[in-house]
Structures are given as structure tokens and as C-alpha cells.
């Protein structure tokens, strides 16, 4: 641990000297340039990765991998995963479904966006893209409304010819699904296989020796806010022998009943050998094999783990009897699928497998993509190396404490709950070892106790809550249990169950099921603080594909444990009696008397479609009746942004979405010190408004395109902590410039020196330096950071400090030693003076 910090900085004042003239290109004008100049720092972690959708490996350089992530873009390594380059940071959408390398021209890459894994958290895409330079630049090729692309097959000798399998919308019907073909590098497309507006193509495979022979797996699935079904009626396996011009449905030996998801693979050296995982009714689910190009099939195993989420089968190119199946555990057969063994549990490889590549020149070399990133083996799956240098964590929720330096805690998809300091104090940055696991499962809410930050209230899927001592790992389970023997009266818990920790009363914590539950003793005992706040609909009566969910459906409700649950809850920072709750079935409830009475105010929200999921509630720090609420309609196939504010406890509302694109909004936060400054996170990034939502602007800086699921503001440091669902945690240090813009139009001023953040001189702890290259998140900048704004075209004479006359206030640290009276040739001069006016440091800065 680091020794206590030293805080011996003297009071100083700063004078700003401008070059005259200094028309440097970096002297940017306009709000977009102002926002683009902001510098987020990447905190990580990389210990736990994120969900991998697809892999593509260079055909003659097996150390070069291209990886498509469910929510984190496309990445490249040329060193078997020792180092990485993200290739997708500035593209329009972050979700990847398919990646393919042209066999005859490996610098040609094809990418289909929108992951096909059907999760309740699956994002959607924006079409198909192509690169001709190994991923340095990309061209958009259309097919935007396919939404989810499952597979791309590239012709083995012509890189301009490709086939795209499009699953189509997950949450509703559309016609942009099926198999698409291009023969001119994506300039034009032909839809060569189409079943109906509910049926897409979930997998696509070709005979490597005869690319005119194609196999397509059709799939009818629908997810809603209340359930899931793969019983749309269009599932099956299809074959084309003429490059997609015509197709025939294959049936001999396949299940006669309803077919759901299918996974396909064709043997690289024997196009007659085809394997398929088939989801079916009547006990017919399993692994099927054809030895005659699909003309006839035989069931070789009942093994087919969780079809909705996996359906991955791969044949060893050098051994047709070795078969790999993706699932919770990786399963391997050496006898063509008759018997199976698990080979990843003991080696600590992450569960849930979605992508797998076998080296055609060396079958012992396998690359595996999971819910936790990547792993590779060079001994035929006997031992594995986990790749832990990609910061691609999928955070759902983040929060901060008030320690110094402060800590961030958060929960990740299938990767548990973790906490770490935001400054490592060892000089190397925040590496994987600084992150402490505090709870397992799918991680969600993690809230440090504001009265004792050594304790964190944490939650994993379905309301599994605990109070954890971070240093020791001691846990106290705290999930409330209904006091009844009636199963129908049991509490219902959302997959992402909200926890609210009171800042008004020590030990008071709220858990949100279908009731809001309150504990006044750190979660040991509970009381109901509300009635059932949901619509309390009977899910079995609700319909998907025209059929009630109470009837048989393939993969029925997979991924949705309960419906009619609270999804957002909050306590007013100004009044403990004011509580808010929003639900997955579209209610928005408020109490102003601590839960004695509740009002459902959702009908007063103008223009909000019914049954819209409430994604975030943020009561104001400035006015007791003010609140900000975001709604997420994508579960109803509605992708419009919905953000509203009320100043009167929900009696009236104003929509505040001007400037937001048509991507669902996940979170909204008010700045605790500046009431007109708000932040929002949606499926492609961060947004800011300086006028309480009259107009939103992209808060991009160097933050990649990524879903932002949660935002926290550390009040003492004035930092913005961003929980991304695909690129781990990022921090924007020092919100002073944004506060200044919210108070006055700073970008219209010629020059502005912003109030510096508090700076601390730390005593650095010793750390063993000989650990090789490894991922480390960025520490905050050493010393004090001085931020300034210069409008484009500013010309000014040198400013000189004289006898205590100066402009601005702040602290300083850094390098520099020029005389105070001189001006830099092409930038600015910052002169730091003590309270007598004596210069103590002179810093030369860039002009932009």
C-alpha cells in the first residue's frame, strides 16, 4: 500500500501569454472542436475480456488474427495475441457479428455488424463494411437494416465476391434478412435467399473446393421485453449448388417438427462432410452429420448446448473425426460426435464459447472466443493461454467511492463484480492485479457504502445481492425473501436488479424487485417500502409469433428470468423521502413520503409509447422536484431516444432529446454542481448538454465508438467515470471546462484559463518492475493539469506578470523553464506565480 500523501502545494496564481500571432491549426474554434479536444483516459481492466462474436485468421500468417467483438469493434494482432491494435474506434456502430479474410487477398477484410447471439443485451449493427488495407481504413457497403449479421463467406479466389448471412432484426420483423450476394466488392447486392420477414440466416458455410456449393441455416427468432421464442416456423437447412442463384431445403434425416437455431460447418478437405447442430422439438435436438453434401443426414449425438446462445460446431481440418462444440464448456469429440469430453474447465478458460478457429497447418493450434475474451492452445486443447491484454470488458453499471485516490466498482457481463483504485501509486498504471473481484456471475450494481467505503453492496444476475468487505472478501448475503408460502407472491427480480444505497442514513439500502424493499441494517432485515410497482402482467398470456408464451416455444424465455420487475430506482440526494422506481413493463412511480403512498406518473410523459423499459432515473442535486429519466424502447423494436425531465415530481414532463441520434439511451446524469450540465450514454457513445437538454452534443474526444451503459461523477475530483459495455472503464478527468461552457459560451471567448483540479503530490510505493509488457490503465497525469482554450485566429501581445498582477487561479506542476517575459513562437506561455506575484514556474504549452 502507498504511504499517506503529501499535500504541501503553495498557493499560486497563473498568467497566460499568447504567441502573437499564433494561427496554429490546433487553435480550434467551435464547440465540436472544443469537445473533440477532451482527453479520456482508459482505465481498463483487461483481466476479464468481453464477448467475442467471430474470429478470422490470416491464411498464411497464423499469428495474425482479426477479432470481432459483440460490443467492442474489430481488433488485430500480428503476434498471437501478445499485442493488439483496435481497428474500429471511429466507425459508426460498435457491435460486430462476422469477420472474414479474403483467402486470395488477405488484406481484404469483410465485416458484418450486429452480433447474432440473441442475448437480452445484444446490440444491433449498421450494415456491412470492407477494408482493402488490412483494416486501416473501411468502406461502408450498405445493408444497414440487416441489423444482425451472422456470417460472411468470401470466394476463395475472388476477393470481390462474397455472401452475407443476415439474421435481421432481433426485436421485430423486417425484410432485410436472408442471404445477400455481391460480385463487385459490395457496390451492389442481390438478395438470393429470403423466407419471410421473421426468418433470417443464422449461419452460412461453403465448400472450400467448390464455392458454388453453399449451405444456409434459416432461423425465426424474436426477443421482446417479456420473453424469447425461436418458434417462428422458418427454421431449416438450405443448399445452393450454383452460388446462390437457386436453393433447396434439405430434409432427409433431419427433424420433421419445428426447427430453431442451426450451426453449420463443412470439412475443409472433404466438401461431402457437413455437421450441423440442430435445435428441434420432440427430443430431436442434437448434432447431425451428412456424408453426401446434405442430401441425407443422421443424428450422431443429442449434444447441443443452449442453442439460443451457442450453436457452434467446428470440424478439425486434419482429422474429420475430431469435432468441437461451443457451449458453457468447450466440448470435444474424437469419434465423430458419439462421445465427448470437456477440456477447458480445469485450465481456467472462461466459459461460454462463440467462436473457434483451428489452424489448418497445425491442428494443435486453436484459437477460442468466449464471453471472457480470447484463449489459445498449441497442444490440441490440453492447456490454454488466456489473453488478458485487451480492455474489452462489458460493464453494465459503475460507481465510485470517496477514498483518495478514489476507487471504481462495477459489474460486467458474465465476468462478475470488481473494484480498483483509479490511481495505482506505483508508477506503472492501473494493471490487472489492481482489480479486486468481489462477486461472481453476471455483474451489475456495485455501490460503495458512502459511510464506510471498505464495504460495497454488490449484485449479480437475478437479484443475488451481498454486502462485501473489499479487503478481506467477507460477504453477507442480503437478498430479501418474501414472507409467504404462496409462489405467486414471491418477489420478482430483474436480470439487472437495482440497488440503491442511501446517502442520508447509514445502513439504509434499497433492493428493487417488483416491490421496492428497504433495509435499515445493511441488508440483514427488510421491509416493503412499496406495493407491487409493476403492471403485474401474466407473461404466459403474452404472445410472440401469435402464440401465448404459456405454450411450448423453442428456447422459451431464454435469458429473461422474470418479467414485471423494477429496472431503475433512485433516492433523491436532497430528500430521503423522495424515491423513484421504473419498471421493465413501462411504469414510472414516485413517492414523496418515504414509500407510504406512490403515484404512477408514466401516463403524463408525452409521446412515450406504452410498455417502454425505464433505463435510468436521476433525481436532481439542485431542485427537490426535478428528475431526469431515460427510457429504452429497443425491446419494442423502437430505437428512438427517450429522455425526459420534470420539475414537479412527475406531474408534467419535457422531452429533451434534440441532437441525440436514433440509438437507445441507456443512462442520463446531472452534474452535481452545475445544474445545466447533463450527460447521457447511448449505444454508440457519450453525449453532453450545456442547457438542460435543449441541445445535445457528442462528447467524443478519444473515446471509441462503444455502448455507454452507465456514468458516475466523482464529486471531489470532478471526474466523469464512464462504464462502457465493450471497452471497459474510461475517465474524463476534470469537468471544469464543461462546467465553464455550461455557465457561459466559453468557445466564443478569445481565451479562457479553466479552474484547475485539486492536485496531490503522492509518495510512490515500490513495485517490482521486471514483469514484461502487460496491460495497464492510465494513471491520472502527474502533478497539476492546466487547461486552457484559445479561439482560432487569436492574436495577442505577450502577457507578463508584474508585481502580483495576474489572470486566473490555480495550481501548477510540470516542466518548463523559459523566462516569464518571453513568448513561445507558436503556442502559449503559462506563468505560475505565488501570492506575492513572484513567478515560480513557467510552462510553454501548445496552441491547441
Short mmCIF file of C-alpha atoms in Angstrom, two decimals, residues 66-356:
data_model
loop_
_atom_site.label_atom_id
_atom_site.label_comp_id
_atom_site.label_asym_id
_atom_site.label_seq_id
_atom_site.Cartn_x
_atom_site.Cartn_y
_atom_site.Cartn_z
CA UNK A 66 -8.82 -10.39 -36.61
CA UNK A 67 -11.34 -10.48 -33.78
CA UNK A 68 -14.92 -9.22 -33.91
CA UNK A 69 -16.42 -8.31 -30.55
CA UNK A 70 -20.09 -8.21 -29.62
CA UNK A 71 -19.82 -4.60 -28.44
CA UNK A 72 -16.15 -3.61 -28.81
CA UNK A 73 -15.41 -3.39 -32.53
CA UNK A 74 -12.69 -5.16 -34.50
CA UNK A 75 -9.15 -5.81 -33.20
CA UNK A 76 -5.97 -7.09 -34.84
CA UNK A 77 -2.88 -8.86 -33.57
CA UNK A 78 0.18 -9.96 -35.54
CA UNK A 79 1.77 -11.72 -32.55
CA UNK A 80 -0.62 -14.47 -31.45
CA UNK A 81 -2.29 -12.00 -29.09
CA UNK A 82 0.81 -10.53 -27.41
CA UNK A 83 -0.17 -7.04 -28.59
CA UNK A 84 -3.25 -5.55 -30.20
CA UNK A 85 -4.46 -2.73 -32.40
CA UNK A 86 -8.14 -1.68 -32.33
CA UNK A 87 -9.31 -1.10 -35.90
CA UNK A 88 -12.84 0.15 -35.31
CA UNK A 89 -12.69 3.09 -32.89
CA UNK A 90 -14.18 5.68 -35.26
CA UNK A 91 -16.74 3.54 -37.07
CA UNK A 92 -20.46 4.29 -36.72
CA UNK A 93 -21.50 1.28 -34.61
CA UNK A 94 -19.55 -0.97 -32.24
CA UNK A 95 -21.27 -4.36 -32.49
CA UNK A 96 -19.67 -6.98 -34.73
CA UNK A 97 -21.35 -10.13 -35.94
CA UNK A 98 -18.98 -11.55 -38.57
CA UNK A 99 -15.39 -11.07 -39.73
CA UNK A 100 -13.88 -12.67 -42.84
CA UNK A 101 -10.49 -12.53 -44.58
CA UNK A 102 -10.37 -12.98 -48.33
CA UNK A 103 -8.34 -16.18 -48.86
CA UNK A 104 -6.78 -14.98 -52.10
CA UNK A 105 -6.04 -11.44 -50.89
CA UNK A 106 -5.60 -11.38 -47.10
CA UNK A 107 -5.52 -7.59 -46.83
CA UNK A 108 -9.17 -7.61 -47.91
CA UNK A 109 -11.41 -7.87 -44.86
CA UNK A 110 -15.18 -8.08 -44.68
CA UNK A 111 -17.10 -7.17 -41.52
CA UNK A 112 -20.78 -7.60 -40.78
CA UNK A 113 -22.13 -5.64 -37.84
CA UNK A 114 -24.66 -6.60 -35.18
CA UNK A 115 -23.91 -9.69 -33.10
CA UNK A 116 -26.15 -12.72 -33.75
CA UNK A 117 -26.17 -14.29 -30.26
CA UNK A 118 -29.73 -13.22 -29.32
CA UNK A 119 -28.95 -12.01 -25.79
CA UNK A 120 -31.19 -9.58 -23.95
CA UNK A 121 -28.17 -7.25 -24.07
CA UNK A 122 -27.32 -7.86 -27.75
CA UNK A 123 -26.82 -4.59 -29.61
CA UNK A 124 -27.60 -4.07 -33.26
CA UNK A 125 -25.44 -3.13 -36.20
CA UNK A 126 -25.27 -0.72 -39.12
CA UNK A 127 -24.50 -2.87 -42.15
CA UNK A 128 -21.52 -4.43 -43.90
CA UNK A 129 -18.02 -2.94 -44.24
CA UNK A 130 -14.90 -3.77 -46.26
CA UNK A 131 -11.21 -2.93 -45.97
CA UNK A 132 -8.53 -3.40 -48.61
CA UNK A 133 -5.57 -2.47 -46.40
CA UNK A 134 -5.73 -4.91 -43.53
CA UNK A 135 -8.19 -2.86 -41.51
CA UNK A 136 -6.54 0.56 -41.52
CA UNK A 137 -9.45 2.09 -43.44
CA UNK A 138 -13.01 0.94 -44.06
CA UNK A 139 -15.78 1.46 -46.58
CA UNK A 140 -19.46 1.13 -45.73
CA UNK A 141 -21.27 -1.14 -48.19
CA UNK A 142 -24.87 -0.69 -47.12
CA UNK A 143 -27.29 -3.37 -45.81
CA UNK A 144 -27.77 -1.14 -42.76
CA UNK A 145 -31.15 -2.55 -41.78
CA UNK A 146 -29.99 -6.16 -41.69
CA UNK A 147 -29.21 -5.21 -38.05
CA UNK A 148 -27.56 -8.57 -37.18
CA UNK A 149 -25.08 -10.33 -39.49
CA UNK A 150 -24.23 -13.93 -38.63
CA UNK A 151 -21.60 -14.95 -41.18
CA UNK A 152 -19.71 -13.76 -44.25
CA UNK A 153 -18.26 -16.20 -46.81
CA UNK A 154 -15.68 -14.84 -49.26
CA UNK A 155 -14.94 -16.52 -52.57
CA UNK A 156 -11.61 -18.43 -52.31
CA UNK A 157 -10.12 -16.90 -55.49
CA UNK A 158 -12.04 -13.65 -56.00
CA UNK A 159 -11.99 -11.16 -53.07
CA UNK A 160 -14.78 -9.12 -54.67
CA UNK A 161 -17.30 -11.96 -54.40
CA UNK A 162 -18.93 -12.56 -51.02
CA UNK A 163 -22.09 -13.92 -49.43
CA UNK A 164 -23.61 -12.42 -46.28
CA UNK A 165 -25.89 -14.22 -43.85
CA UNK A 166 -28.26 -11.69 -42.29
CA UNK A 167 -30.38 -12.70 -39.30
CA UNK A 168 -32.34 -9.46 -39.39
CA UNK A 169 -33.91 -7.60 -36.51
CA UNK A 170 -33.98 -9.39 -33.17
CA UNK A 171 -36.86 -7.37 -31.69
CA UNK A 172 -39.23 -7.20 -34.65
CA UNK A 173 -39.91 -8.17 -38.26
CA UNK A 174 -38.15 -6.77 -41.33
CA UNK A 175 -37.45 -7.84 -44.88
CA UNK A 176 -33.72 -7.07 -44.82
CA UNK A 177 -32.69 -10.61 -43.90
CA UNK A 178 -31.59 -13.79 -45.65
CA UNK A 179 -28.55 -14.38 -47.88
CA UNK A 180 -27.10 -11.46 -49.83
CA UNK A 181 -24.52 -11.82 -52.61
CA UNK A 182 -22.16 -9.32 -54.20
CA UNK A 183 -19.87 -9.83 -57.16
CA UNK A 184 -18.46 -6.31 -57.26
CA UNK A 185 -16.92 -5.80 -53.81
CA UNK A 186 -20.17 -4.66 -52.23
CA UNK A 187 -21.14 -1.90 -54.62
CA UNK A 188 -24.35 -3.80 -55.39
CA UNK A 189 -26.16 -6.64 -53.63
CA UNK A 190 -28.62 -9.34 -54.63
CA UNK A 191 -30.84 -10.97 -52.00
CA UNK A 192 -30.62 -14.56 -53.16
CA UNK A 193 -32.38 -16.34 -50.28
CA UNK A 194 -35.38 -14.91 -48.44
CA UNK A 195 -38.03 -16.81 -46.47
CA UNK A 196 -40.17 -14.17 -44.75
CA UNK A 197 -39.90 -11.05 -42.60
CA UNK A 198 -39.50 -13.13 -39.43
CA UNK A 199 -36.85 -15.53 -40.74
CA UNK A 200 -33.19 -14.76 -41.29
CA UNK A 201 -29.98 -16.68 -41.82
CA UNK A 202 -28.11 -17.58 -38.64
CA UNK A 203 -25.21 -19.45 -40.28
CA UNK A 204 -23.64 -19.79 -43.69
CA UNK A 205 -20.93 -22.17 -44.91
CA UNK A 206 -19.33 -23.10 -48.22
CA UNK A 207 -17.39 -25.97 -49.71
CA UNK A 208 -13.80 -24.69 -49.79
CA UNK A 209 -13.09 -26.57 -53.02
CA UNK A 210 -16.36 -25.61 -54.71
CA UNK A 211 -17.58 -22.17 -53.56
CA UNK A 212 -20.74 -22.53 -55.63
CA UNK A 213 -21.90 -25.07 -53.04
CA UNK A 214 -23.33 -23.12 -50.11
CA UNK A 215 -25.25 -24.17 -47.00
CA UNK A 216 -27.52 -21.72 -45.16
CA UNK A 217 -29.28 -22.14 -41.83
CA UNK A 218 -32.53 -20.19 -41.57
CA UNK A 219 -33.85 -19.13 -38.19
CA UNK A 220 -37.04 -17.49 -36.92
CA UNK A 221 -36.50 -15.91 -33.52
CA UNK A 222 -37.93 -12.96 -31.64
CA UNK A 223 -36.92 -11.31 -28.41
CA UNK A 224 -39.18 -8.89 -26.55
CA UNK A 225 -39.05 -7.19 -23.21
CA UNK A 226 -41.05 -10.05 -21.72
CA UNK A 227 -39.76 -13.18 -23.46
CA UNK A 228 -37.98 -15.03 -26.22
CA UNK A 229 -39.07 -17.55 -28.83
CA UNK A 230 -37.35 -19.44 -31.65
CA UNK A 231 -40.66 -20.82 -32.88
CA UNK A 232 -41.33 -18.57 -35.84
CA UNK A 233 -41.66 -21.56 -38.15
CA UNK A 234 -38.99 -20.75 -40.75
CA UNK A 235 -36.01 -22.70 -39.40
CA UNK A 236 -34.14 -25.18 -41.57
CA UNK A 237 -31.06 -26.03 -43.65
CA UNK A 238 -30.79 -24.97 -47.28
CA UNK A 239 -28.27 -25.76 -50.04
CA UNK A 240 -27.31 -23.99 -53.24
CA UNK A 241 -25.18 -25.60 -55.94
CA UNK A 242 -24.94 -22.54 -58.18
CA UNK A 243 -23.51 -19.82 -55.99
CA UNK A 244 -26.86 -18.81 -54.55
CA UNK A 245 -28.98 -18.49 -57.69
CA UNK A 246 -31.28 -21.30 -56.52
CA UNK A 247 -31.77 -23.08 -53.18
CA UNK A 248 -33.32 -26.31 -51.98
CA UNK A 249 -34.42 -27.10 -48.45
CA UNK A 250 -32.74 -30.20 -47.04
CA UNK A 251 -34.88 -32.58 -45.02
CA UNK A 252 -33.86 -36.22 -45.37
CA UNK A 253 -32.89 -37.39 -41.89
CA UNK A 254 -33.42 -34.00 -40.25
CA UNK A 255 -36.15 -33.41 -37.61
CA UNK A 256 -39.67 -33.32 -39.04
CA UNK A 257 -41.01 -30.94 -36.39
CA UNK A 258 -40.20 -27.36 -35.71
CA UNK A 259 -36.54 -26.35 -36.18
CA UNK A 260 -34.90 -23.48 -34.34
CA UNK A 261 -31.28 -22.40 -34.42
CA UNK A 262 -28.79 -24.35 -36.55
CA UNK A 263 -24.98 -24.15 -36.61
CA UNK A 264 -23.04 -25.38 -39.65
CA UNK A 265 -19.56 -26.48 -40.68
CA UNK A 266 -18.21 -28.07 -43.87
CA UNK A 267 -14.95 -30.00 -43.74
CA UNK A 268 -12.13 -28.05 -45.37
CA UNK A 269 -10.77 -31.03 -47.33
CA UNK A 270 -13.95 -33.01 -47.94
CA UNK A 271 -16.93 -30.98 -49.04
CA UNK A 272 -19.20 -34.00 -48.73
CA UNK A 273 -18.82 -33.95 -44.92
CA UNK A 274 -21.13 -31.49 -43.19
CA UNK A 275 -22.03 -31.19 -39.50
CA UNK A 276 -24.98 -29.27 -38.07
CA UNK A 277 -26.19 -28.52 -34.57
CA UNK A 278 -29.97 -28.53 -34.77
CA UNK A 279 -32.47 -27.18 -32.25
CA UNK A 280 -35.77 -29.00 -32.62
CA UNK A 281 -38.93 -30.06 -30.84
CA UNK A 282 -39.82 -33.52 -29.63
CA UNK A 283 -36.41 -34.56 -28.35
CA UNK A 284 -34.78 -34.25 -31.76
CA UNK A 285 -32.30 -31.52 -30.75
CA UNK A 286 -28.72 -32.59 -31.30
CA UNK A 287 -25.74 -32.89 -33.63
CA UNK A 288 -26.39 -34.14 -37.17
CA UNK A 289 -23.97 -35.30 -39.87
CA UNK A 290 -24.16 -35.61 -43.63
CA UNK A 291 -21.64 -37.50 -45.76
CA UNK A 292 -23.22 -36.57 -49.11
CA UNK A 293 -23.31 -32.74 -49.15
CA UNK A 294 -26.53 -32.59 -47.18
CA UNK A 295 -28.63 -34.94 -49.26
CA UNK A 296 -29.13 -37.18 -46.22
CA UNK A 297 -28.44 -36.71 -42.52
CA UNK A 298 -28.01 -38.84 -39.42
CA UNK A 299 -28.23 -37.81 -35.80
CA UNK A 300 -24.93 -38.64 -34.13
CA UNK A 301 -25.49 -37.09 -30.70
CA UNK A 302 -28.13 -35.37 -28.57
CA UNK A 303 -25.47 -32.88 -27.55
CA UNK A 304 -26.38 -29.27 -28.44
CA UNK A 305 -25.72 -26.86 -25.57
CA UNK A 306 -28.12 -23.91 -25.22
CA UNK A 307 -28.87 -23.33 -28.92
CA UNK A 308 -30.10 -19.75 -28.46
CA UNK A 309 -26.66 -18.62 -27.32
CA UNK A 310 -24.14 -21.02 -28.90
CA UNK A 311 -24.81 -23.41 -31.82
CA UNK A 312 -21.11 -23.54 -32.69
CA UNK A 313 -19.67 -26.65 -34.37
CA UNK A 314 -16.20 -26.96 -35.93
CA UNK A 315 -14.51 -29.89 -37.69
CA UNK A 316 -10.75 -30.34 -37.39
CA UNK A 317 -9.46 -29.75 -40.96
CA UNK A 318 -6.85 -32.52 -40.50
CA UNK A 319 -8.97 -35.04 -38.58
CA UNK A 320 -12.62 -35.37 -39.66
CA UNK A 321 -13.44 -37.33 -36.51
CA UNK A 322 -12.43 -34.52 -34.15
CA UNK A 323 -15.38 -32.20 -33.55
CA UNK A 324 -15.55 -29.13 -31.31
CA UNK A 325 -18.82 -27.86 -29.84
CA UNK A 326 -19.16 -24.46 -28.21
CA UNK A 327 -21.15 -24.23 -25.01
CA UNK A 328 -20.74 -23.32 -21.39
CA UNK A 329 -17.74 -25.65 -21.53
CA UNK A 330 -15.85 -26.41 -24.73
CA UNK A 331 -16.70 -29.98 -25.71
CA UNK A 332 -14.53 -32.16 -27.93
CA UNK A 333 -15.20 -35.46 -29.65
CA UNK A 334 -12.60 -37.73 -31.24
CA UNK A 335 -15.07 -40.19 -32.72
CA UNK A 336 -17.26 -38.05 -34.94
CA UNK A 337 -19.55 -36.86 -32.19
CA UNK A 338 -20.55 -40.09 -30.48
CA UNK A 339 -18.71 -39.36 -27.21
CA UNK A 340 -17.50 -36.11 -25.69
CA UNK A 341 -15.02 -34.72 -23.23
CA UNK A 342 -14.65 -31.28 -21.68
CA UNK A 343 -11.19 -29.79 -21.96
CA UNK A 344 -11.28 -26.27 -20.66
CA UNK A 345 -12.66 -26.26 -17.11
CA UNK A 346 -9.50 -27.36 -15.31
CA UNK A 347 -7.37 -24.91 -17.25
CA UNK A 348 -9.42 -21.91 -16.12
CA UNK A 349 -10.59 -20.86 -19.55
CA UNK A 350 -13.62 -18.62 -19.49
CA UNK A 351 -16.98 -20.26 -20.07
CA UNK A 352 -19.44 -19.63 -22.93
CA UNK A 353 -17.84 -20.18 -26.32
CA UNK A 354 -18.92 -18.46 -29.53
CA UNK A 355 -16.01 -18.61 -31.99
CA UNK A 356 -13.29 -21.15 -32.70
#
